[in-house]
Amino acid sequence: MVNLKYRMLHCNYNSFSNFNDFVTFLPCLLFVVEFAVLNQEVSPCLSTLTMEIIILEPDRQPQNNQEPTGEPRTRKRSSLNNNEDRISMLPNVLLHHILSFVDAVQVVQTCVLSKRWMNVWKSHPYLDFNFETFSSLINSDYYDDEVNNFTDFIYHVLVRRHNLKAVKISLDILRDTRCSLVESLIYYAVKHHVEEISVNTAHWDMPIVLPRCFFDYESLRSLKLKVDGGIALPKSLGLQSLKTLHLGGARNFDGKIFSTCPNLENLKIEDIYLNTIENFNIHALNLKSLEILNWRYGRIMRGCKVMLFAPKLTSFKFYGNTPLFWSEVNLTSLDDVNVVLQRYHHSHNYPFYVVEDEYISEEDETEQGLGLNLIKMLHQFCSAKSLTLSMNIIEVRFLKHSTI
């Protein structure tokens, strides 16, 4: 009936005993289509709809020029109960696909629907633990109680889940989190051969340390580690199958860990602290897309240079409030470059975004010095096919055009 892989829904009118049964099934059909749209399986705009819905009606015209007999056509199926739960009749693989769009709390809640749904969540391969969703469903006067209940909920789900392979584990709680919780999720992911891990959290007492079992993890293909407060990185990751890496909040590492992921294709670096690092290395032979976000003055050591060796790099995005200094690089394969300057200096004529807790020296505040640094940065992109600059960069370029 439903084949999402090929983005095709076949709805055969002949499969229903009467018109009422067909009408009863339509909400189920729309339910599946709605989830497909949310997952971008199809375009939400009907004018660009890529999923085809086919309704095949029986040929009601007489065959071979014969006169109609007046007798009702033979039913191909016995009468169906109009109150039948057609969603529950779907196979588990399709139910899991539908449930992959919602949070783990909502997935577990389906166990009360019927006997059919009692154990569906226990084999669900997508574990998405979102604190905001969890807190909206419980009533508590104290935030600490919500965090403790959320942590207990995660542990209960992991313990009661069937010992089956999981596809994705995600933790999203932008509050101070126990190190043991992150370690337990990573340990569970390694044990169940998870292909995608996403951790977006905070821990302010000390950097979170990855458990030893994480290194040389062969199944992992996508990893997001974004920890406000910092995460301690080893000298080597050894993730042979990793293709996508999103790293945020890391402190004072030289970047050499990227070379230990030989199949890395997409790299996003965000909110990192390099105030003791002189040379930051990005050595990735198969890297195609690189994003460096929130590159901020005060977090980066003065004179810190990025040493980039990525011969297959085609896309680069930079977002920060101070220019990036390159070492000798070769970016001749670049197709698309996007550079956004968040804020460059104070001016009486232009209102710019100001970060109150960051000190800008007089030397960096001069228009000429900043403009020259920007030109040096952009010079490495001279071979790019497409270069997009923020308005702040254009204003810097023309404020002192006679001296830059």
Coordinates of C-alpha atoms in Angstrom, one line a residue:
M1 CA 0.0 0.0 0.0
V2 CA 2.7 2.5 1.0
N3 CA 6.2 2.7 -0.4
L4 CA 8.1 5.8 1.0
K5 CA 11.4 4.7 -0.5
Y6 CA 10.2 5.5 -4.0
R7 CA 8.0 8.4 -2.8
M8 CA 4.9 6.7 -4.2
L9 CA 1.5 6.0 -2.6
H10 CA -0.8 3.5 -4.4
C11 CA -4.4 3.7 -3.3
N12 CA -6.5 1.1 -5.2
Y13 CA -10.2 1.7 -4.9
N14 CA -10.9 -2.0 -5.8
S15 CA -9.3 -3.0 -2.5
F16 CA -12.3 -1.6 -0.6
S17 CA -15.7 -3.3 -0.4
N18 CA -17.6 -0.1 -0.6
F19 CA -17.3 3.7 -0.8
N20 CA -17.6 4.2 2.9
D21 CA -14.6 2.0 3.6
F22 CA -12.6 4.0 1.1
V23 CA -13.6 7.3 2.8
T24 CA -12.7 5.9 6.2
F25 CA -9.2 5.1 4.9
L26 CA -8.5 8.6 3.6
P27 CA -7.5 10.1 7.0
C28 CA -4.9 7.4 7.4
L29 CA -3.6 8.2 3.9
L30 CA -3.3 11.9 4.7
F31 CA -1.6 11.1 8.0
V32 CA 1.2 9.3 6.2
V33 CA 1.5 12.0 3.7
E34 CA 1.7 14.7 6.4
F35 CA 4.7 12.9 8.0
A36 CA 6.3 12.5 4.7
V37 CA 6.0 16.3 4.1
L38 CA 7.5 17.1 7.5
N39 CA 10.5 14.9 6.7
Q40 CA 10.8 16.6 3.3
E41 CA 10.0 13.4 1.5
V42 CA 7.7 15.5 -0.6
S43 CA 7.4 19.2 -1.1
P44 CA 4.7 20.9 1.0
C45 CA 3.6 22.9 -2.1
L46 CA 1.2 21.1 -4.2
S47 CA 2.5 22.7 -7.3
T48 CA 5.9 21.0 -6.8
L49 CA 4.5 17.8 -5.2
T50 CA 6.9 14.9 -5.9
M51 CA 4.8 12.1 -4.3
E52 CA 2.2 10.7 -6.6
I53 CA -1.2 9.5 -5.2
I54 CA -2.9 7.1 -7.6
I55 CA -6.6 6.2 -7.2
L56 CA -7.6 3.4 -9.5
E57 CA -11.4 3.2 -10.0
P58 CA -13.0 0.1 -11.5
D59 CA -14.2 0.3 -15.1
R60 CA -17.9 0.7 -14.8
Q61 CA -18.6 0.7 -18.6
P62 CA -19.9 -2.5 -20.2
Q63 CA -17.2 -4.8 -21.7
N64 CA -17.3 -5.9 -25.3
N65 CA -20.3 -3.7 -26.1
Q66 CA -22.5 -5.9 -23.9
E67 CA -25.5 -4.4 -22.2
P68 CA -25.4 -3.9 -18.4
T69 CA -27.0 -6.8 -16.5
G70 CA -28.1 -4.7 -13.6
E71 CA -26.5 -7.0 -11.2
P72 CA -24.0 -5.6 -8.6
R73 CA -20.3 -6.4 -9.3
T74 CA -18.7 -9.1 -7.3
R75 CA -16.9 -8.0 -4.3
K76 CA -13.2 -8.9 -4.2
R77 CA -13.0 -8.5 -0.4
S78 CA -15.3 -9.2 2.4
S79 CA -16.9 -6.3 4.3
L80 CA -14.5 -4.4 6.5
N81 CA -15.2 -2.9 9.8
N82 CA -15.5 0.9 9.5
N83 CA -14.0 1.3 13.0
E84 CA -10.9 -0.7 12.1
D85 CA -7.6 0.9 13.2
R86 CA -5.6 1.0 9.9
I87 CA -2.6 2.8 11.4
S88 CA -2.0 -0.1 13.8
M89 CA -2.1 -2.5 10.8
L90 CA 1.0 -0.9 9.4
P91 CA 4.3 -2.8 9.8
N92 CA 6.8 -1.8 12.5
V93 CA 9.3 -0.5 10.0
L94 CA 6.7 2.1 8.7
L95 CA 5.6 2.9 12.3
H96 CA 9.2 3.6 13.3
H97 CA 9.6 5.8 10.2
I98 CA 6.6 7.9 11.3
L99 CA 7.7 8.0 14.9
S100 CA 11.1 9.2 13.9
F101 CA 9.7 12.7 13.6
V102 CA 8.7 13.0 17.3
D103 CA 10.5 13.1 20.6
A104 CA 11.2 10.0 22.7
V105 CA 8.6 11.0 25.3
Q106 CA 5.9 11.1 22.7
V107 CA 7.1 7.7 21.3
V108 CA 6.9 6.1 24.7
Q109 CA 3.4 7.6 25.2
T110 CA 2.1 5.5 22.3
C111 CA 2.2 2.4 24.5
V112 CA -1.2 3.4 25.9
L113 CA -3.0 3.4 22.6
S114 CA -3.7 -0.3 22.3
K115 CA -2.1 -3.7 22.8
R116 CA -0.6 -3.5 19.4
W117 CA 1.4 -0.3 20.4
M118 CA 2.5 -1.6 23.8
N119 CA 6.0 -2.6 22.7
V120 CA 6.5 -0.6 19.6
W121 CA 8.6 2.0 21.4
K122 CA 10.9 -0.7 22.8
S123 CA 12.3 -1.4 19.3
H124 CA 12.2 2.1 18.1
P125 CA 15.7 2.8 16.5
Y126 CA 15.6 6.7 16.8
L127 CA 16.1 7.9 20.4
D128 CA 15.5 11.7 20.5
F129 CA 15.7 13.0 24.1
N130 CA 14.7 16.7 24.2
F131 CA 14.4 18.4 27.6
E132 CA 12.1 21.2 26.3
T133 CA 9.5 18.7 25.1
F134 CA 9.8 16.7 28.3
S135 CA 9.4 19.7 30.6
S136 CA 6.3 20.8 28.7
L137 CA 4.6 17.6 29.5
I138 CA 5.2 17.5 33.2
N139 CA 4.2 19.9 36.0
S140 CA 7.0 20.8 38.4
D141 CA 7.6 23.8 40.6
Y142 CA 11.4 23.3 40.6
Y143 CA 13.7 23.1 37.7
D144 CA 16.1 20.7 39.5
D145 CA 13.2 18.2 39.8
E146 CA 12.6 18.5 36.0
V147 CA 16.2 17.8 35.2
N148 CA 16.3 14.8 37.6
N149 CA 13.1 13.4 36.2
F150 CA 14.4 13.9 32.6
T151 CA 17.6 12.0 33.5
D152 CA 15.6 9.2 35.1
F153 CA 13.4 8.9 32.1
I154 CA 16.4 8.5 29.8
Y155 CA 17.8 5.7 32.0
H156 CA 14.5 3.9 32.1
V157 CA 14.1 4.0 28.3
L158 CA 17.6 2.7 27.8
V159 CA 17.1 -0.2 30.3
R160 CA 13.7 -1.2 29.0
R161 CA 14.5 -0.9 25.3
H162 CA 14.9 -4.2 23.4
N163 CA 18.5 -5.2 22.7
L164 CA 18.4 -4.1 19.1
K165 CA 20.5 -1.9 16.9
A166 CA 19.7 1.8 17.1
V167 CA 20.2 4.3 14.2
K168 CA 20.3 7.6 16.1
I169 CA 20.7 8.8 19.6
S170 CA 20.1 12.5 20.3
L171 CA 20.4 14.5 23.6
D172 CA 19.3 18.2 23.7
I173 CA 19.3 19.9 27.0
L174 CA 20.8 23.4 27.2
R175 CA 21.4 23.2 30.9
D176 CA 24.1 21.9 33.2
T177 CA 24.1 18.1 32.7
R178 CA 25.7 15.2 34.5
C179 CA 28.8 13.9 32.9
S180 CA 27.5 10.4 33.7
L181 CA 24.5 10.9 31.5
V182 CA 26.5 11.9 28.4
E183 CA 28.9 9.0 29.1
S184 CA 26.0 6.5 29.5
L185 CA 24.5 7.6 26.2
I186 CA 27.8 7.3 24.3
Y187 CA 28.4 3.9 25.9
Y188 CA 24.9 2.7 24.9
A189 CA 25.5 4.1 21.4
V190 CA 28.7 2.2 20.9
K191 CA 27.2 -1.1 22.3
H192 CA 24.2 -0.8 19.9
H193 CA 26.2 0.3 16.8
V194 CA 24.5 3.6 16.5
E195 CA 25.3 5.4 13.2
E196 CA 24.5 9.0 14.4
I197 CA 25.1 10.7 17.7
S198 CA 24.0 14.2 18.6
V199 CA 24.8 15.8 22.0
N200 CA 23.8 19.4 22.6
T201 CA 24.2 20.3 26.2
A202 CA 26.2 22.2 28.9
H203 CA 28.5 21.4 31.7
W204 CA 30.3 24.2 33.5
D205 CA 32.2 22.5 36.4
M206 CA 34.8 20.8 34.1
P207 CA 35.1 19.7 30.5
I208 CA 33.2 16.5 29.6
V209 CA 35.6 13.6 28.9
L210 CA 34.7 11.0 26.3
P211 CA 34.7 7.4 27.5
R212 CA 37.4 5.1 26.2
C213 CA 35.0 2.9 24.4
F214 CA 34.2 5.7 22.0
F215 CA 37.6 5.7 20.3
D216 CA 38.0 3.5 17.3
Y217 CA 34.2 3.4 16.9
E218 CA 33.6 1.7 13.5
S219 CA 29.9 2.3 13.0
L220 CA 29.6 6.0 13.6
R221 CA 29.0 8.1 10.5
S222 CA 27.7 11.4 12.0
L223 CA 28.7 13.0 15.2
K224 CA 27.6 16.3 16.9
L225 CA 29.3 17.2 20.2
K226 CA 28.3 20.7 21.3
V227 CA 28.9 21.4 25.0
D228 CA 28.7 24.8 26.5
G229 CA 31.4 24.9 29.1
G230 CA 33.8 22.7 27.1
I231 CA 34.6 19.2 26.1
A232 CA 38.0 17.5 26.5
L233 CA 39.3 16.1 23.3
P234 CA 41.9 13.4 22.9
K235 CA 44.8 13.6 20.5
S236 CA 43.2 11.0 18.2
L237 CA 39.6 10.0 17.5
G238 CA 40.2 7.1 15.1
L239 CA 36.7 7.2 13.7
Q240 CA 37.3 5.5 10.4
S241 CA 33.7 5.7 9.1
L242 CA 32.9 9.2 10.3
K243 CA 31.7 11.5 7.5
T244 CA 30.0 14.4 9.3
L245 CA 31.4 16.1 12.4
H246 CA 29.9 19.1 14.3
L247 CA 32.2 20.2 17.1
G248 CA 31.3 23.0 19.6
G249 CA 32.7 24.3 22.8
A250 CA 36.0 22.5 22.6
R251 CA 39.0 24.2 24.3
N252 CA 42.6 24.5 23.3
F253 CA 43.1 21.6 20.9
D254 CA 45.4 21.9 17.8
G255 CA 42.9 20.3 15.4
K256 CA 45.1 17.3 14.6
I257 CA 42.3 14.9 15.6
F258 CA 40.6 15.7 12.2
S259 CA 43.4 13.8 10.4
T260 CA 42.5 10.7 12.3
C261 CA 39.1 10.6 10.6
P262 CA 40.1 9.7 7.0
N263 CA 36.6 9.7 5.5
L264 CA 35.5 13.1 7.0
E265 CA 33.5 15.1 4.4
N266 CA 31.6 17.7 6.4
L267 CA 33.1 19.6 9.3
K268 CA 31.5 22.3 11.4
I269 CA 33.5 24.0 14.2
E270 CA 31.6 26.3 16.5
D271 CA 32.2 28.3 19.7
I272 CA 35.8 27.0 20.2
Y273 CA 38.4 28.5 22.5
L274 CA 42.0 28.6 21.2
N275 CA 43.6 31.1 23.5
T276 CA 46.8 29.0 23.9
I277 CA 47.0 27.7 20.3
E278 CA 49.3 29.3 17.7
N279 CA 48.6 26.9 14.8
F280 CA 45.2 25.3 14.3
N281 CA 45.4 22.3 11.9
I282 CA 42.7 21.1 9.6
H283 CA 44.1 18.2 7.7
A284 CA 41.4 16.2 5.9
L285 CA 42.0 14.7 2.5
N286 CA 38.3 14.0 1.7
L287 CA 36.8 17.2 3.3
K288 CA 34.2 18.8 1.0
S289 CA 32.4 21.3 3.3
L290 CA 33.9 23.4 6.1
E291 CA 32.1 25.8 8.5
I292 CA 33.9 27.9 11.1
L293 CA 31.2 29.7 13.2
N294 CA 31.5 32.2 16.1
W295 CA 35.2 32.9 15.6
R296 CA 35.5 35.6 18.3
Y297 CA 38.1 38.0 19.4
G298 CA 39.1 37.1 23.0
R299 CA 38.6 33.4 22.4
I300 CA 41.3 33.1 19.8
M301 CA 45.0 33.7 20.6
R302 CA 46.4 36.8 18.8
G303 CA 48.2 35.7 15.6
C304 CA 46.6 32.2 15.7
K305 CA 46.8 30.8 12.1
V306 CA 44.6 28.1 10.5
M307 CA 46.7 25.6 8.6
L308 CA 44.3 24.0 6.1
F309 CA 45.0 21.1 3.9
A310 CA 41.8 19.9 2.2
P311 CA 42.4 19.4 -1.6
K312 CA 38.7 18.4 -2.2
L313 CA 37.1 21.3 -0.3
T314 CA 34.3 22.9 -2.4
S315 CA 32.3 24.9 0.2
F316 CA 33.4 27.2 3.0
K317 CA 31.5 29.3 5.5
F318 CA 32.9 31.7 8.1
Y319 CA 31.0 33.6 10.8
G320 CA 32.8 35.7 13.4
N321 CA 33.7 39.1 14.7
T322 CA 37.4 39.1 13.8
P323 CA 39.1 38.0 10.6
L324 CA 40.7 34.5 10.3
F325 CA 44.4 34.3 9.6
W326 CA 45.5 31.7 7.2
S327 CA 48.8 29.9 6.9
E328 CA 49.9 28.9 3.4
V329 CA 46.8 27.1 1.9
N330 CA 45.7 26.0 -1.5
L331 CA 41.9 26.5 -2.0
T332 CA 41.7 26.2 -5.8
S333 CA 38.9 23.6 -5.6
L334 CA 36.4 26.0 -3.9
D335 CA 33.1 26.6 -5.5
D336 CA 31.1 28.4 -2.8
V337 CA 32.3 30.8 -0.1
N338 CA 30.2 32.6 2.4
V339 CA 31.8 35.1 4.9
V340 CA 29.8 36.9 7.5
L341 CA 31.4 39.5 9.8
Q342 CA 29.3 39.8 12.9
R343 CA 30.8 43.1 14.2
Y344 CA 34.1 44.9 13.4
H345 CA 34.4 48.1 15.3
H346 CA 32.5 51.0 16.8
S347 CA 31.5 53.9 14.5
H348 CA 29.4 57.0 15.0
N349 CA 27.8 56.6 11.6
Y350 CA 26.9 52.9 11.6
P351 CA 25.2 50.8 14.4
F352 CA 27.1 47.5 14.8
Y353 CA 26.5 44.6 17.0
V354 CA 28.5 44.9 20.2
V355 CA 29.5 42.1 22.6
E356 CA 29.8 43.7 26.0
D357 CA 32.0 41.1 27.6
E358 CA 34.7 41.2 24.8
Y359 CA 37.5 43.7 24.8
I360 CA 38.7 45.1 21.5
S361 CA 42.1 46.7 21.5
E362 CA 42.8 50.0 19.9
E363 CA 45.0 48.4 17.2
D364 CA 42.2 46.0 16.1
E365 CA 39.6 48.9 16.3
T366 CA 41.3 50.9 13.5
E367 CA 39.6 50.8 10.2
Q368 CA 42.8 50.4 8.3
G369 CA 44.1 47.5 10.4
L370 CA 40.9 45.6 10.2
G371 CA 40.4 46.2 6.5
L372 CA 43.9 44.9 5.7
N373 CA 43.3 41.7 7.7
L374 CA 40.0 41.2 5.9
I375 CA 41.7 41.6 2.5
K376 CA 44.4 39.0 3.5
M377 CA 41.7 36.6 4.6
L378 CA 39.6 37.0 1.4
H379 CA 42.7 36.8 -0.8
Q380 CA 42.7 33.0 -0.3
F381 CA 39.3 32.8 -2.0
C382 CA 40.3 34.4 -5.3
S383 CA 39.6 31.2 -7.2
A384 CA 36.1 30.6 -5.8
K385 CA 33.3 30.5 -8.3
S386 CA 30.8 32.1 -5.8
L387 CA 31.7 34.6 -3.0
T388 CA 29.1 36.0 -0.7
L389 CA 30.1 38.7 1.7
S390 CA 28.1 40.4 4.6
M391 CA 27.3 44.1 4.5
N392 CA 29.8 44.7 7.3
I393 CA 32.6 43.6 5.1
I394 CA 31.6 45.8 2.3
E395 CA 31.4 48.8 4.6
V396 CA 34.9 48.1 5.9
R397 CA 36.2 47.9 2.4
F398 CA 34.8 51.3 1.4
L399 CA 35.3 53.2 4.6
K400 CA 39.0 53.5 4.0
H401 CA 39.3 52.7 0.3
S402 CA 42.1 55.1 -0.2
T403 CA 44.4 53.3 2.3
I404 CA 43.4 49.7 1.9

